[in-house]
């Protein structure tokens, strides 16, 4: 989901030609897949190469694995996941004669840099979104880059500190991250499906079935989350989750209406080359 925002919000403005989008977009996702594979290796095999408990005991192999992943609750939370990645990666780097202490520092900087660049990109995209929405809601002053940036940064600042969480207020919404992210993914796939439909034939199927799968899984996840939020009496996440459910259903229904209303219509003429 977030990748679709990045590619449409920033990457599309940076490529020289449309043909370059294939190399940049697909190549980037191949690299993303490579990084994901390395992360899985780090949090799986890497943990087994050495794990230090809170008591200071160093474990390896199955003992290390079962200690860190003793239950779903034991490995829950962002901190536990980041620690598994950093420690596991440092263990893998130790096979290259890099001391584990230095490896931990390297991977810690890597994680912080990744978070920093993601925050920068997300802020930039949010500014674009605010500026583009300004024309729809007839508030042209929001298109000003400084005002749009102030709103983007200010809203994040309020979320981080106004809850009294000492800058960690955003973690309040962390349980919603997956559903929100995949909602964006479903939206992107539906838009791609509608675009491919204009090309004629069955090309739309390449994105259509993944779009339905993504929408179904997102709705399922939202329902499961709702049960947990209600059980925990978390009214903030309960209300936001209900809003997300409405948004996802709205996206799916609107996409289906557009899809079926376009059946049999001639594809639009391509724009002249410039």
XYZ file of N, CA and C in Angstrom:
822
model
N 0.799 -1.196 0.000
C 0.000 0.000 0.000
C 0.845 1.266 0.000
N 1.797 1.330 0.911
C 2.654 2.509 0.983
C 3.488 2.647 -0.284
N 3.881 1.522 -0.859
C 4.669 1.575 -2.092
C 3.882 2.223 -3.226
N 2.585 1.999 -3.267
C 1.779 2.605 -4.326
C 1.747 4.117 -4.177
N 1.731 4.600 -2.927
C 1.774 6.041 -2.702
C 3.114 6.622 -3.123
N 4.191 5.911 -2.789
C 5.525 6.397 -3.139
C 5.707 6.435 -4.646
N 5.305 5.353 -5.318
C 5.513 5.279 -6.769
C 4.683 6.309 -7.509
N 3.451 6.557 -7.044
C 2.603 7.533 -7.728
C 2.905 8.952 -7.282
N 3.377 9.109 -6.040
C 3.606 10.449 -5.520
C 4.972 11.026 -5.801
N 6.010 10.185 -5.802
C 7.372 10.702 -5.986
C 8.105 10.050 -7.160
N 8.067 8.722 -7.248
C 8.817 8.043 -8.315
C 8.367 8.496 -9.694
N 7.053 8.697 -9.866
C 6.529 9.107 -11.169
C 7.046 10.478 -11.579
N 7.438 11.282 -10.606
C 7.944 12.623 -10.906
C 9.453 12.627 -11.135
N 10.099 11.498 -10.886
C 11.554 11.444 -10.970
C 12.072 10.681 -12.186
N 11.249 9.824 -12.775
C 11.717 9.056 -13.929
C 11.778 9.950 -15.163
N 12.688 9.639 -16.066
C 12.869 10.458 -17.263
C 11.766 10.220 -18.271
N 11.407 8.947 -18.490
C 10.349 8.598 -19.433
C 9.467 7.520 -18.812
N 8.307 7.269 -19.436
C 7.422 6.219 -18.934
C 8.082 4.852 -19.038
N 8.911 4.668 -20.071
C 9.589 3.376 -20.229
C 10.502 3.083 -19.036
N 11.082 4.127 -18.450
C 11.965 3.920 -17.302
C 11.199 3.428 -16.072
N 9.890 3.652 -16.057
C 9.094 3.247 -14.900
C 9.129 1.740 -14.697
N 9.204 0.996 -15.793
C 9.247 -0.467 -15.689
C 10.513 -0.903 -14.968
N 11.652 -0.349 -15.398
C 12.931 -0.716 -14.792
C 12.994 -0.259 -13.334
N 12.593 0.993 -13.084
C 12.675 1.549 -11.733
C 11.670 0.872 -10.802
N 10.413 0.758 -11.252
C 9.374 0.194 -10.399
C 9.563 -1.284 -10.128
N 9.708 -2.068 -11.192
C 9.855 -3.513 -11.015
C 11.196 -3.842 -10.364
N 12.235 -3.113 -10.777
C 13.550 -3.339 -10.176
C 13.555 -3.028 -8.692
N 12.850 -1.972 -8.308
C 12.776 -1.612 -6.889
C 12.079 -2.696 -6.080
N 11.019 -3.279 -6.650
C 10.303 -4.318 -5.922
C 11.119 -5.605 -5.820
N 11.952 -5.869 -6.831
C 12.859 -7.013 -6.725
C 13.853 -6.799 -5.582
N 14.369 -5.571 -5.480
C 15.280 -5.256 -4.385
C 14.556 -5.331 -3.040
N 13.312 -4.874 -3.017
C 12.511 -4.949 -1.793
C 12.325 -6.409 -1.376
N 12.057 -7.271 -2.359
C 11.916 -8.690 -2.067
C 13.205 -9.299 -1.540
N 14.336 -8.837 -2.086
C 15.633 -9.311 -1.612
C 15.855 -8.921 -0.157
N 15.546 -7.664 0.157
C 15.682 -7.196 1.541
C 14.764 -7.993 2.464
N 13.529 -8.252 2.016
C 12.580 -9.018 2.826
C 13.112 -10.422 3.107
N 13.726 -11.033 2.093
C 14.294 -12.371 2.275
C 15.413 -12.353 3.309
N 16.260 -11.329 3.239
C 17.358 -11.208 4.198
C 16.827 -10.984 5.616
N 15.745 -10.228 5.730
C 15.150 -9.986 7.050
C 14.608 -11.285 7.639
N 13.936 -12.079 6.800
C 13.415 -13.364 7.274
C 14.559 -14.259 7.743
N 15.660 -14.258 6.995
C 16.827 -15.039 7.403
C 17.372 -14.548 8.742
N 17.380 -13.227 8.926
C 17.933 -12.661 10.159
C 17.094 -13.024 11.375
N 15.766 -12.899 11.253
C 14.900 -13.145 12.415
C 14.642 -14.630 12.629
N 15.040 -15.459 11.669
C 14.858 -16.906 11.815
C 16.198 -17.575 12.122
N 17.031 -17.734 11.091
C 18.326 -18.390 11.281
C 19.263 -17.548 12.132
N 19.199 -16.214 11.962
C 20.106 -15.342 12.706
C 19.929 -15.455 14.202
N 18.677 -15.540 14.656
C 18.410 -15.681 16.089
C 19.016 -16.968 16.625
N 18.960 -18.022 15.832
C 19.491 -19.306 16.271
C 20.999 -19.327 16.419
N 21.688 -18.346 15.827
C 23.152 -18.294 15.913
C 23.629 -17.716 17.239
N 22.718 -17.152 17.999
C 23.109 -16.594 19.295
C 22.073 -15.633 19.816
N 21.574 -15.889 21.017
C 20.543 -15.036 21.603
C 20.833 -14.888 23.090
N 20.896 -13.641 23.544
C 21.186 -13.365 24.950
C 19.897 -13.022 25.680
N 19.596 -13.771 26.717
C 18.371 -13.537 27.484
C 18.545 -12.331 28.404
N 17.443 -11.907 29.025
C 17.503 -10.784 29.960
C 18.357 -11.114 31.175
N 18.507 -12.409 31.458
C 19.336 -12.831 32.586
C 20.813 -12.892 32.223
N 21.136 -12.615 30.951
C 22.527 -12.622 30.516
C 23.004 -13.951 29.978
N 22.121 -14.934 29.893
C 22.494 -16.257 29.390
C 22.456 -16.259 27.869
N 23.499 -16.810 27.242
C 23.580 -16.876 25.787
C 23.132 -18.250 25.306
N 22.135 -18.251 24.425
C 21.583 -19.498 23.898
C 21.809 -19.569 22.401
N 21.824 -20.780 21.866
C 21.963 -20.979 20.425
C 20.984 -22.057 19.971
N 20.826 -22.154 18.654
C 20.010 -23.209 18.077
C 18.551 -23.148 18.494
N 17.984 -24.334 18.716
C 16.568 -24.444 19.061
C 16.264 -23.723 20.367
N 17.192 -23.769 21.312
C 16.972 -23.113 22.603
C 16.806 -21.605 22.430
N 17.628 -21.017 21.562
C 17.522 -19.576 21.304
C 16.195 -19.247 20.636
N 15.827 -20.064 19.669
C 14.572 -19.835 18.931
C 13.360 -19.929 19.858
N 13.286 -21.009 20.622
C 12.113 -21.223 21.475
C 12.043 -20.219 22.620
N 13.174 -19.627 22.985
C 13.148 -18.608 24.038
C 12.565 -17.302 23.518
N 13.051 -16.865 22.365
C 12.548 -15.595 21.813
C 11.127 -15.736 21.288
N 10.846 -16.871 20.653
C 9.520 -17.100 20.083
C 8.750 -18.128 20.905
N 8.796 -17.985 22.211
C 8.123 -18.956 23.075
C 6.608 -18.901 22.928
N 6.078 -17.753 22.525
C 4.643 -17.606 22.298
C 4.423 -16.383 21.425
N 3.181 -16.224 20.940
C 2.857 -15.034 20.149
C 3.056 -13.781 20.990
N 2.698 -13.855 22.255
C 2.810 -12.686 23.126
C 4.266 -12.330 23.401
N 5.129 -13.348 23.488
C 6.533 -13.096 23.802
C 7.225 -12.282 22.718
N 6.831 -12.511 21.465
C 7.457 -11.808 20.349
C 6.601 -10.648 19.853
N 5.588 -10.273 20.628
C 4.695 -9.195 20.207
C 5.342 -7.839 20.453
N 4.846 -6.839 19.757
C 5.358 -5.489 19.956
C 6.452 -5.144 18.971
N 6.542 -3.866 18.650
C 7.531 -3.407 17.675
C 8.950 -3.594 18.177
N 9.178 -3.318 19.467
C 10.522 -3.424 20.016
C 11.095 -4.819 19.909
N 10.279 -5.823 20.203
C 10.737 -7.210 20.126
C 11.105 -7.595 18.703
N 10.325 -7.116 17.745
C 10.584 -7.443 16.338
C 11.863 -6.771 15.841
N 12.054 -5.511 16.213
C 13.265 -4.796 15.801
C 14.494 -5.434 16.433
N 14.382 -5.807 17.708
C 15.509 -6.437 18.394
C 15.898 -7.750 17.730
N 14.902 -8.535 17.314
C 15.185 -9.801 16.638
C 15.925 -9.558 15.331
N 15.518 -8.530 14.590
C 16.178 -8.222 13.324
C 17.609 -7.752 13.552
N 17.805 -6.845 14.502
C 19.142 -6.299 14.757
C 20.089 -7.385 15.250
N 19.660 -8.164 16.245
C 20.519 -9.216 16.794
C 20.786 -10.311 15.767
N 19.746 -10.716 15.047
C 19.928 -11.754 14.036
C 20.844 -11.314 12.918
N 20.703 -10.073 12.473
C 21.564 -9.548 11.412
C 23.007 -9.438 11.890
N 23.183 -9.007 13.142
C 24.536 -8.913 13.696
C 25.193 -10.289 13.755
N 24.415 -11.310 14.064
C 24.952 -12.673 14.066
C 25.399 -13.092 12.673
N 24.607 -12.744 11.665
C 24.982 -13.077 10.290
C 26.240 -12.321 9.874
N 26.346 -11.053 10.280
C 27.535 -10.271 9.936
C 28.782 -10.819 10.623
N 28.602 -11.470 11.761
C 29.757 -12.025 12.475
C 30.457 -13.108 11.669
N 29.752 -13.729 10.729
C 30.380 -14.735 9.864
C 31.334 -14.089 8.868
N 31.252 -12.763 8.730
C 32.163 -12.016 7.854
C 33.282 -11.372 8.661
N 33.514 -11.885 9.869
C 34.569 -11.403 10.763
C 34.276 -10.009 11.303
N 33.011 -9.618 11.315
C 32.611 -8.343 11.914
C 32.132 -8.628 13.333
N 32.785 -8.056 14.346
C 32.372 -8.314 15.735
C 30.891 -8.016 15.942
N 30.243 -8.807 16.790
C 28.799 -8.656 16.958
C 28.428 -7.271 17.472
N 29.258 -6.707 18.360
C 28.962 -5.373 18.877
C 28.906 -4.336 17.773
N 29.864 -4.416 16.855
C 29.875 -3.485 15.723
C 28.699 -3.778 14.796
N 28.393 -5.071 14.629
C 27.264 -5.444 13.783
C 25.952 -4.890 14.305
N 25.790 -4.904 15.636
C 24.572 -4.348 16.238
C 24.468 -2.857 15.950
N 25.601 -2.149 16.042
C 25.607 -0.709 15.757
C 25.257 -0.455 14.294
N 25.856 -1.229 13.394
C 25.594 -1.055 11.960
C 24.117 -1.255 11.656
N 23.545 -2.332 12.175
C 22.140 -2.617 11.886
C 21.211 -1.632 12.590
N 21.630 -1.134 13.757
C 20.835 -0.114 14.430
C 20.758 1.162 13.612
N 21.901 1.553 13.034
C 21.926 2.729 12.153
C 21.082 2.469 10.910
N 21.150 1.241 10.398
C 20.360 0.883 9.214
C 18.867 1.036 9.492
N 18.417 0.527 10.638
C 17.000 0.621 10.989
C 16.586 2.078 11.167
N 17.420 2.865 11.866
C 17.103 4.279 12.086
C 17.065 5.046 10.768
N 17.991 4.723 9.862
C 18.021 5.396 8.560
C 16.790 5.042 7.741
N 16.405 3.779 7.803
C 15.209 3.351 7.080
C 13.978 4.087 7.598
N 13.873 4.194 8.923
C 12.736 4.904 9.514
C 12.761 6.377 9.138
N 13.966 6.973 9.127
C 14.084 8.390 8.789
C 13.689 8.693 7.362
N 14.170 7.882 6.424
C 13.820 8.109 5.019
C 12.341 7.834 4.764
N 11.789 6.850 5.470
C 10.356 6.571 5.330
C 9.527 7.741 5.839
N 9.936 8.306 6.980
C 9.228 9.459 7.538
C 9.299 10.652 6.590
N 10.473 10.872 6.011
C 10.635 11.985 5.068
C 9.723 11.807 3.856
N 9.725 10.597 3.303
C 8.893 10.321 2.128
C 7.408 10.434 2.459
N 7.014 9.893 3.611
C 5.606 9.944 4.003
C 5.137 11.384 4.200
N 5.993 12.219 4.797
C 5.637 13.630 4.991
C 5.477 14.336 3.658
N 6.393 14.053 2.741
C 6.322 14.670 1.412
C 5.038 14.259 0.687
N 4.700 12.970 0.756
C 3.489 12.483 0.083
C 2.240 13.069 0.729
N 2.250 13.178 2.060
C 1.091 13.764 2.736
C 0.897 15.213 2.294
N 2.000 15.927 2.082
C 1.887 17.301 1.583
C 1.256 17.313 0.202
N 1.650 16.373 -0.651
C 1.045 16.278 -1.988
C -0.458 16.020 -1.887
N -0.826 15.090 -1.004
C -2.239 14.725 -0.866
C -3.064 15.916 -0.391
N -2.550 16.631 0.597
C -3.270 17.804 1.107
C -3.426 18.851 0.015
N -2.354 19.072 -0.752
C -2.411 20.066 -1.824
C -3.410 19.667 -2.908
N -3.453 18.366 -3.236
C -4.372 17.909 -4.279
C -5.824 17.933 -3.807
N -6.044 17.675 -2.531
C -7.407 17.719 -1.995
C -7.942 19.147 -1.914
N -7.036 20.113 -1.878
C -7.466 21.504 -1.719
C -8.390 21.953 -2.838
N -8.141 21.456 -4.062
C -8.990 21.855 -5.183
C -10.381 21.234 -5.088
N -10.467 20.034 -4.515
C -11.766 19.367 -4.392
C -12.643 20.008 -3.321
N -12.024 20.469 -2.246
C -12.805 21.059 -1.154
C -12.834 22.583 -1.232
N -12.321 23.122 -2.338
C -12.381 24.569 -2.607
C -11.651 25.403 -1.553
N -10.537 24.883 -1.057
C -9.689 25.637 -0.135
C -8.307 25.747 -0.761
N -8.170 26.670 -1.697
C -6.956 26.761 -2.495
C -5.716 27.101 -1.674
N -5.893 27.746 -0.533
C -4.716 28.125 0.256
C -3.966 26.902 0.777
N -4.662 25.755 0.853
C -4.001 24.531 1.305
C -2.997 24.011 0.290
N -3.075 24.499 -0.942
C -2.135 24.062 -1.970
C -0.756 24.666 -1.767
N -0.660 25.692 -0.929
C 0.637 26.292 -0.627
C 1.538 25.265 0.045
N 2.750 25.113 -0.455
C 3.628 24.051 0.038
C 3.943 24.198 1.524
N 4.038 25.413 1.991
C 4.386 25.626 3.395
C 3.205 25.301 4.314
N 2.020 25.709 3.911
C 0.833 25.414 4.718
C 0.560 23.911 4.732
N 0.672 23.268 3.554
C 0.445 21.825 3.477
C 1.464 21.063 4.317
N 2.726 21.511 4.281
C 3.766 20.865 5.086
C 3.506 21.068 6.571
N 3.057 22.267 6.946
C 2.760 22.557 8.348
C 1.655 21.644 8.866
N 0.643 21.410 8.051
C -0.449 20.519 8.457
C 0.055 19.083 8.599
N 0.884 18.647 7.636
C 1.412 17.280 7.669
C 2.277 17.049 8.900
N 3.201 17.971 9.151
C 4.104 17.822 10.293
C 3.361 18.062 11.605
N 2.466 19.049 11.611
C 1.727 19.372 12.827
C 0.839 18.238 13.295
N 0.168 17.576 12.364
C -0.699 16.454 12.748
C 0.113 15.309 13.340
N 1.304 15.055 12.770
C 2.173 14.008 13.313
C 2.689 14.401 14.696
N 2.997 15.686 14.873
C 3.488 16.174 16.165
C 2.425 16.017 17.246
N 1.199 16.353 16.902
C 0.097 16.217 17.858
C -0.106 14.755 18.242
N -0.086 13.877 17.236
C -0.271 12.450 17.504
C 0.833 11.909 18.398
N 2.059 12.401 18.193
C 3.203 11.873 18.931
C 3.221 12.317 20.389
N 2.803 13.559 20.658
C 3.017 14.103 21.998
C 1.750 14.425 22.792
N 0.634 14.692 22.131
C -0.533 15.160 22.868
C -1.144 14.068 23.740
N -0.840 12.802 23.421
C -1.388 11.694 24.209
C -0.620 11.472 25.506
N 0.472 12.216 25.691
C 1.274 12.049 26.887
C 2.182 10.846 26.839
N 2.425 10.344 25.614
C 3.258 9.147 25.464
C 4.716 9.486 25.214
N 5.122 10.733 25.475
C 6.518 11.167 25.345
C 7.086 10.897 23.959
N 6.338 11.267 22.945
C 6.812 11.122 21.573
C 6.477 9.801 20.930
N 5.864 8.895 21.674
C 5.540 7.573 21.136
C 4.038 7.399 20.905
N 3.342 8.520 20.753
C 1.897 8.451 20.584
C 1.465 7.697 19.347
N 2.317 7.720 18.306
C 1.959 7.029 17.067
C 1.810 5.526 17.275
N 2.490 4.992 18.282
C 2.382 3.553 18.550
C 0.974 3.171 18.991
N 0.182 4.178 19.398
C -1.208 3.903 19.760
C -1.966 3.331 18.575
N -1.611 3.814 17.374
C -2.290 3.369 16.158
C -1.571 2.206 15.477
N -0.484 1.737 16.066
C 0.295 0.674 15.429
C -0.536 -0.568 15.104
N -1.472 -1.003 15.973
C -2.280 -2.188 15.628
C -3.108 -2.017 14.361
N -3.296 -0.759 13.904
C -4.088 -0.500 12.707
C -3.236 -0.437 11.449
N -1.920 -0.460 11.614
C -1.032 -0.210 10.481
C -1.256 -1.192 9.340
N -1.331 -2.473 9.662
C -1.469 -3.488 8.618
C -2.731 -3.315 7.795
N -3.863 -3.112 8.462
C -5.135 -2.972 7.752
C -5.160 -1.715 6.890
N -4.635 -0.609 7.433
C -4.609 0.639 6.663
C -3.699 0.505 5.447
N -2.540 -0.109 5.648
C -1.585 -0.277 4.551
C -2.172 -1.143 3.442
N -2.831 -2.226 3.816
C -3.398 -3.119 2.809
C -4.650 -2.536 2.163
N -5.304 -1.600 2.838
C -6.405 -0.880 2.198
C -5.884 -0.068 1.021
N -4.745 0.572 1.216
C -4.113 1.319 0.124
C -3.698 0.375 -1.002
N -3.226 -0.824 -0.628
C -2.840 -1.807 -1.642
C -4.048 -2.243 -2.456
N -5.167 -2.484 -1.786
C -6.392 -2.866 -2.498
C -6.848 -1.754 -3.429
N -6.772 -0.511 -2.957
C -7.148 0.633 -3.790
C -6.268 0.709 -5.030
N -4.960 0.537 -4.852
C -4.038 0.596 -5.985
C -4.335 -0.508 -6.997
N -4.582 -1.725 -6.515
C -4.865 -2.843 -7.417
C -6.186 -2.652 -8.155
N -7.175 -2.069 -7.481
C -8.457 -1.806 -8.146
C -8.280 -0.772 -9.250
N -7.508 0.269 -8.979
C -7.254 1.294 -10.001
C -6.513 0.694 -11.190
N -5.523 -0.159 -10.910
C -4.778 -0.820 -11.988
C -5.708 -1.719 -12.799
N -6.608 -2.406 -12.108
C -7.576 -3.269 -12.797
C -8.440 -2.464 -13.752
N -8.943 -1.330 -13.296
C -9.790 -0.482 -14.142
C -9.004 0.073 -15.321
N -7.734 0.360 -15.099
C -6.892 0.841 -16.202
C -6.670 -0.257 -17.237
N -6.341 -1.465 -16.765
C -6.104 -2.575 -17.690
C -7.374 -2.954 -18.439
N -8.524 -2.720 -17.817
C -9.785 -3.021 -18.491
C -9.940 -2.185 -19.756
N -9.428 -0.955 -19.729
C -9.536 -0.084 -20.908
C -8.667 -0.576 -22.060
N -7.722 -1.476 -21.766
C -6.841 -2.005 -22.804
C -7.489 -3.152 -23.568
N -8.665 -3.588 -23.110
C -9.381 -4.647 -23.805
C -8.930 -6.037 -23.401
N -9.722 -7.029 -23.773
C -9.387 -8.419 -23.487
C -9.476 -8.740 -22.007
N -8.645 -9.679 -21.603
C -8.661 -10.144 -20.217
C -7.445 -9.658 -19.435
N -6.830 -8.584 -19.911
C -5.645 -8.064 -19.222
C -5.958 -7.665 -17.784
N -7.208 -7.265 -17.542
C -7.589 -6.815 -16.202
C -7.448 -7.913 -15.157
N -7.443 -9.183 -15.595
C -7.381 -10.288 -14.648
C -6.061 -10.308 -13.875
N -4.981 -9.779 -14.486
C -3.677 -9.803 -13.822
C -3.687 -9.015 -12.513
N -4.531 -7.988 -12.449
C -4.646 -7.202 -11.215
C -5.991 -7.404 -10.535
N -6.999 -7.853 -11.299
C -8.342 -7.983 -10.749
C -8.450 -9.007 -9.636
N -7.926 -10.206 -9.873
C -8.005 -11.242 -8.847
C -7.152 -10.903 -7.621
N -5.921 -10.389 -7.801
C -5.180 -9.925 -6.621
C -5.909 -8.821 -5.860
N -6.630 -7.953 -6.597
C -7.379 -6.877 -5.934
C -8.487 -7.451 -5.052
N -9.210 -8.441 -5.568
C -10.269 -9.072 -4.781
C -9.700 -9.794 -3.564
N -8.593 -10.495 -3.775
C -7.948 -11.199 -2.666
C -7.500 -10.215 -1.587
N -6.868 -9.125 -2.017
C -6.381 -8.134 -1.061
C -7.533 -7.495 -0.294
N -8.617 -7.169 -1.008
C -9.775 -6.559 -0.355
C -10.406 -7.529 0.648
N -10.524 -8.806 0.260
C -11.117 -9.811 1.147
C -10.282 -9.984 2.412
N -8.959 -10.105 2.248
C -8.091 -10.306 3.401
C -8.091 -9.086 4.315
N -8.178 -7.891 3.710
C -8.196 -6.668 4.516
C -9.472 -6.582 5.343
N -10.604 -6.877 4.708
C -11.881 -6.861 5.435
C -11.879 -7.905 6.552
N -11.336 -9.075 6.263
C -11.242 -10.130 7.277
C -10.388 -9.659 8.457
N -9.244 -9.039 8.149
C -8.353 -8.558 9.209
C -9.028 -7.477 10.051
N -9.782 -6.601 9.396
C -10.479 -5.538 10.124
C -11.510 -6.130 11.081
N -12.223 -7.162 10.626
C -13.223 -7.809 11.489
C -12.551 -8.477 12.688
N -11.436 -9.169 12.438
C -10.701 -9.805 13.534
C -10.197 -8.752 14.518
N -9.657 -7.645 13.981
C -9.187 -6.561 14.846
C -10.320 -5.994 15.692
N -11.496 -5.869 15.072
C -12.626 -5.280 15.786
C -12.995 -6.114 17.008
N -12.934 -7.425 16.863
C -13.231 -8.307 17.995
C -12.244 -8.055 19.134
N -10.955 -7.929 18.778
C -9.930 -7.687 19.800
C -10.096 -6.315 20.447
N -10.366 -5.295 19.631
C -10.497 -3.936 20.166
C -11.696 -3.819 21.098
N -12.800 -4.471 20.723
C -13.985 -4.449 21.584
C -13.721 -5.190 22.892
N -13.005 -6.306 22.778
C -12.682 -7.066 23.978
C -11.786 -6.298 24.931
N -10.885 -5.488 24.355
C -9.978 -4.682 25.177
C -10.592 -3.347 25.572
N -11.823 -3.083 25.109
C -12.530 -1.829 25.375
C -11.708 -0.617 24.940
N -11.032 -0.769 23.807
C -10.238 0.325 23.233
C -11.128 1.086 22.258
N -11.759 2.145 22.748
C -12.743 2.857 21.945
C -12.103 3.621 20.789
N -10.882 4.131 20.991
C -10.208 4.865 19.918
C -10.009 3.981 18.700
N -9.395 2.810 18.909
C -9.145 1.905 17.793
C -10.442 1.301 17.268
N -11.416 1.128 18.134
C -12.709 0.594 17.692
C -13.365 1.526 16.686
N -13.377 2.823 17.002
C -13.995 3.808 16.108
C -13.221 3.918 14.801
N -11.893 3.992 14.896
C -11.073 4.098 13.687
C -11.233 2.855 12.824
N -11.309 1.692 13.467
C -11.451 0.438 12.733
C -12.776 0.382 11.984
N -13.843 0.881 12.612
C -15.144 0.930 11.941
C -15.069 1.838 10.715
N -14.388 2.966 10.866
C -14.213 3.883 9.728
C -13.441 3.209 8.603
N -12.413 2.428 8.960
C -11.631 1.730 7.944
C -12.481 0.686 7.230
N -13.353 0.005 7.966
C -14.240 -0.985 7.353
C -15.148 -0.319 6.322
N -15.696 0.839 6.684
C -16.565 1.565 5.756
C -15.790 1.985 4.516
N -14.557 2.453 4.708
C -13.732 2.898 3.580
C -13.436 1.746 2.629
N -13.046 0.582 3.182
C -12.710 -0.567 2.334
C -13.927 -1.028 1.537
N -15.066 -1.157 2.206
C -16.285 -1.576 1.507
C -16.653 -0.562 0.435
N -16.508 0.705 0.745
C -16.800 1.774 -0.213
C -15.908 1.647 -1.443
N -14.612 1.424 -1.217
C -13.665 1.289 -2.327
C -14.040 0.110 -3.217
N -14.355 -1.031 -2.592
C -14.694 -2.234 -3.359
C -15.972 -2.022 -4.165
N -17.010 -1.481 -3.525
C -18.287 -1.263 -4.212
C -18.122 -0.277 -5.362
N -17.425 0.814 -5.114
C -17.226 1.805 -6.174
C -16.410 1.223 -7.327
N -15.400 0.394 -6.989
C -14.608 -0.246 -8.032
C -15.431 -1.203 -8.870
N -16.296 -1.996 -8.214
C -17.148 -2.934 -8.949
C -18.143 -2.203 -9.845
N -18.714 -1.106 -9.333
C -19.656 -0.329 -10.146
C -18.961 0.213 -11.386
N -17.774 0.751 -11.203
C -17.023 1.293 -12.335
C -16.640 0.195 -13.311
N -16.260 -0.967 -12.789
C -15.830 -2.071 -13.647
C -16.976 -2.553 -14.529
N -18.115 -2.847 -13.921
C -19.235 -3.398 -14.691
C -19.882 -2.353 -15.596
N -19.826 -1.094 -15.215
C -20.391 -0.052 -16.079
C -19.519 0.214 -17.295
N -18.257 -0.231 -17.245
C -17.339 -0.004 -18.362
C -17.304 -1.165 -19.338
N -17.963 -2.276 -19.014
C -17.958 -3.442 -19.901
C -18.654 -3.092 -21.214
N -17.981 -3.398 -22.309
C -18.560 -3.152 -23.628
C -18.280 -1.781 -24.187
N -17.728 -0.888 -23.372
C -17.416 0.447 -23.861
C -16.070 0.443 -24.571
N -15.948 1.292 -25.571
C -14.701 1.370 -26.333
C -13.613 1.984 -25.471
N -12.398 1.497 -25.666
C -11.262 2.033 -24.926
C -10.947 3.439 -25.411
N -10.547 4.345 -24.528
C -10.229 5.706 -24.943
C -9.006 5.744 -25.844
N -8.968 6.731 -26.730
C -7.829 6.876 -27.624
C -6.599 7.289 -26.826
N -5.428 6.719 -27.147
C -4.214 7.097 -26.424
C -3.847 8.545 -26.694
N -3.242 9.182 -25.696
C -2.827 10.570 -25.849
C -1.683 10.655 -26.848
N -1.617 11.726 -27.642
C -0.532 11.862 -28.616
C 0.815 11.965 -27.931
N 1.817 11.389 -28.563
C 3.166 11.417 -28.003
C 3.714 12.831 -28.041
N 4.478 13.180 -27.005
C 5.083 14.512 -26.935
C 6.591 14.395 -26.919
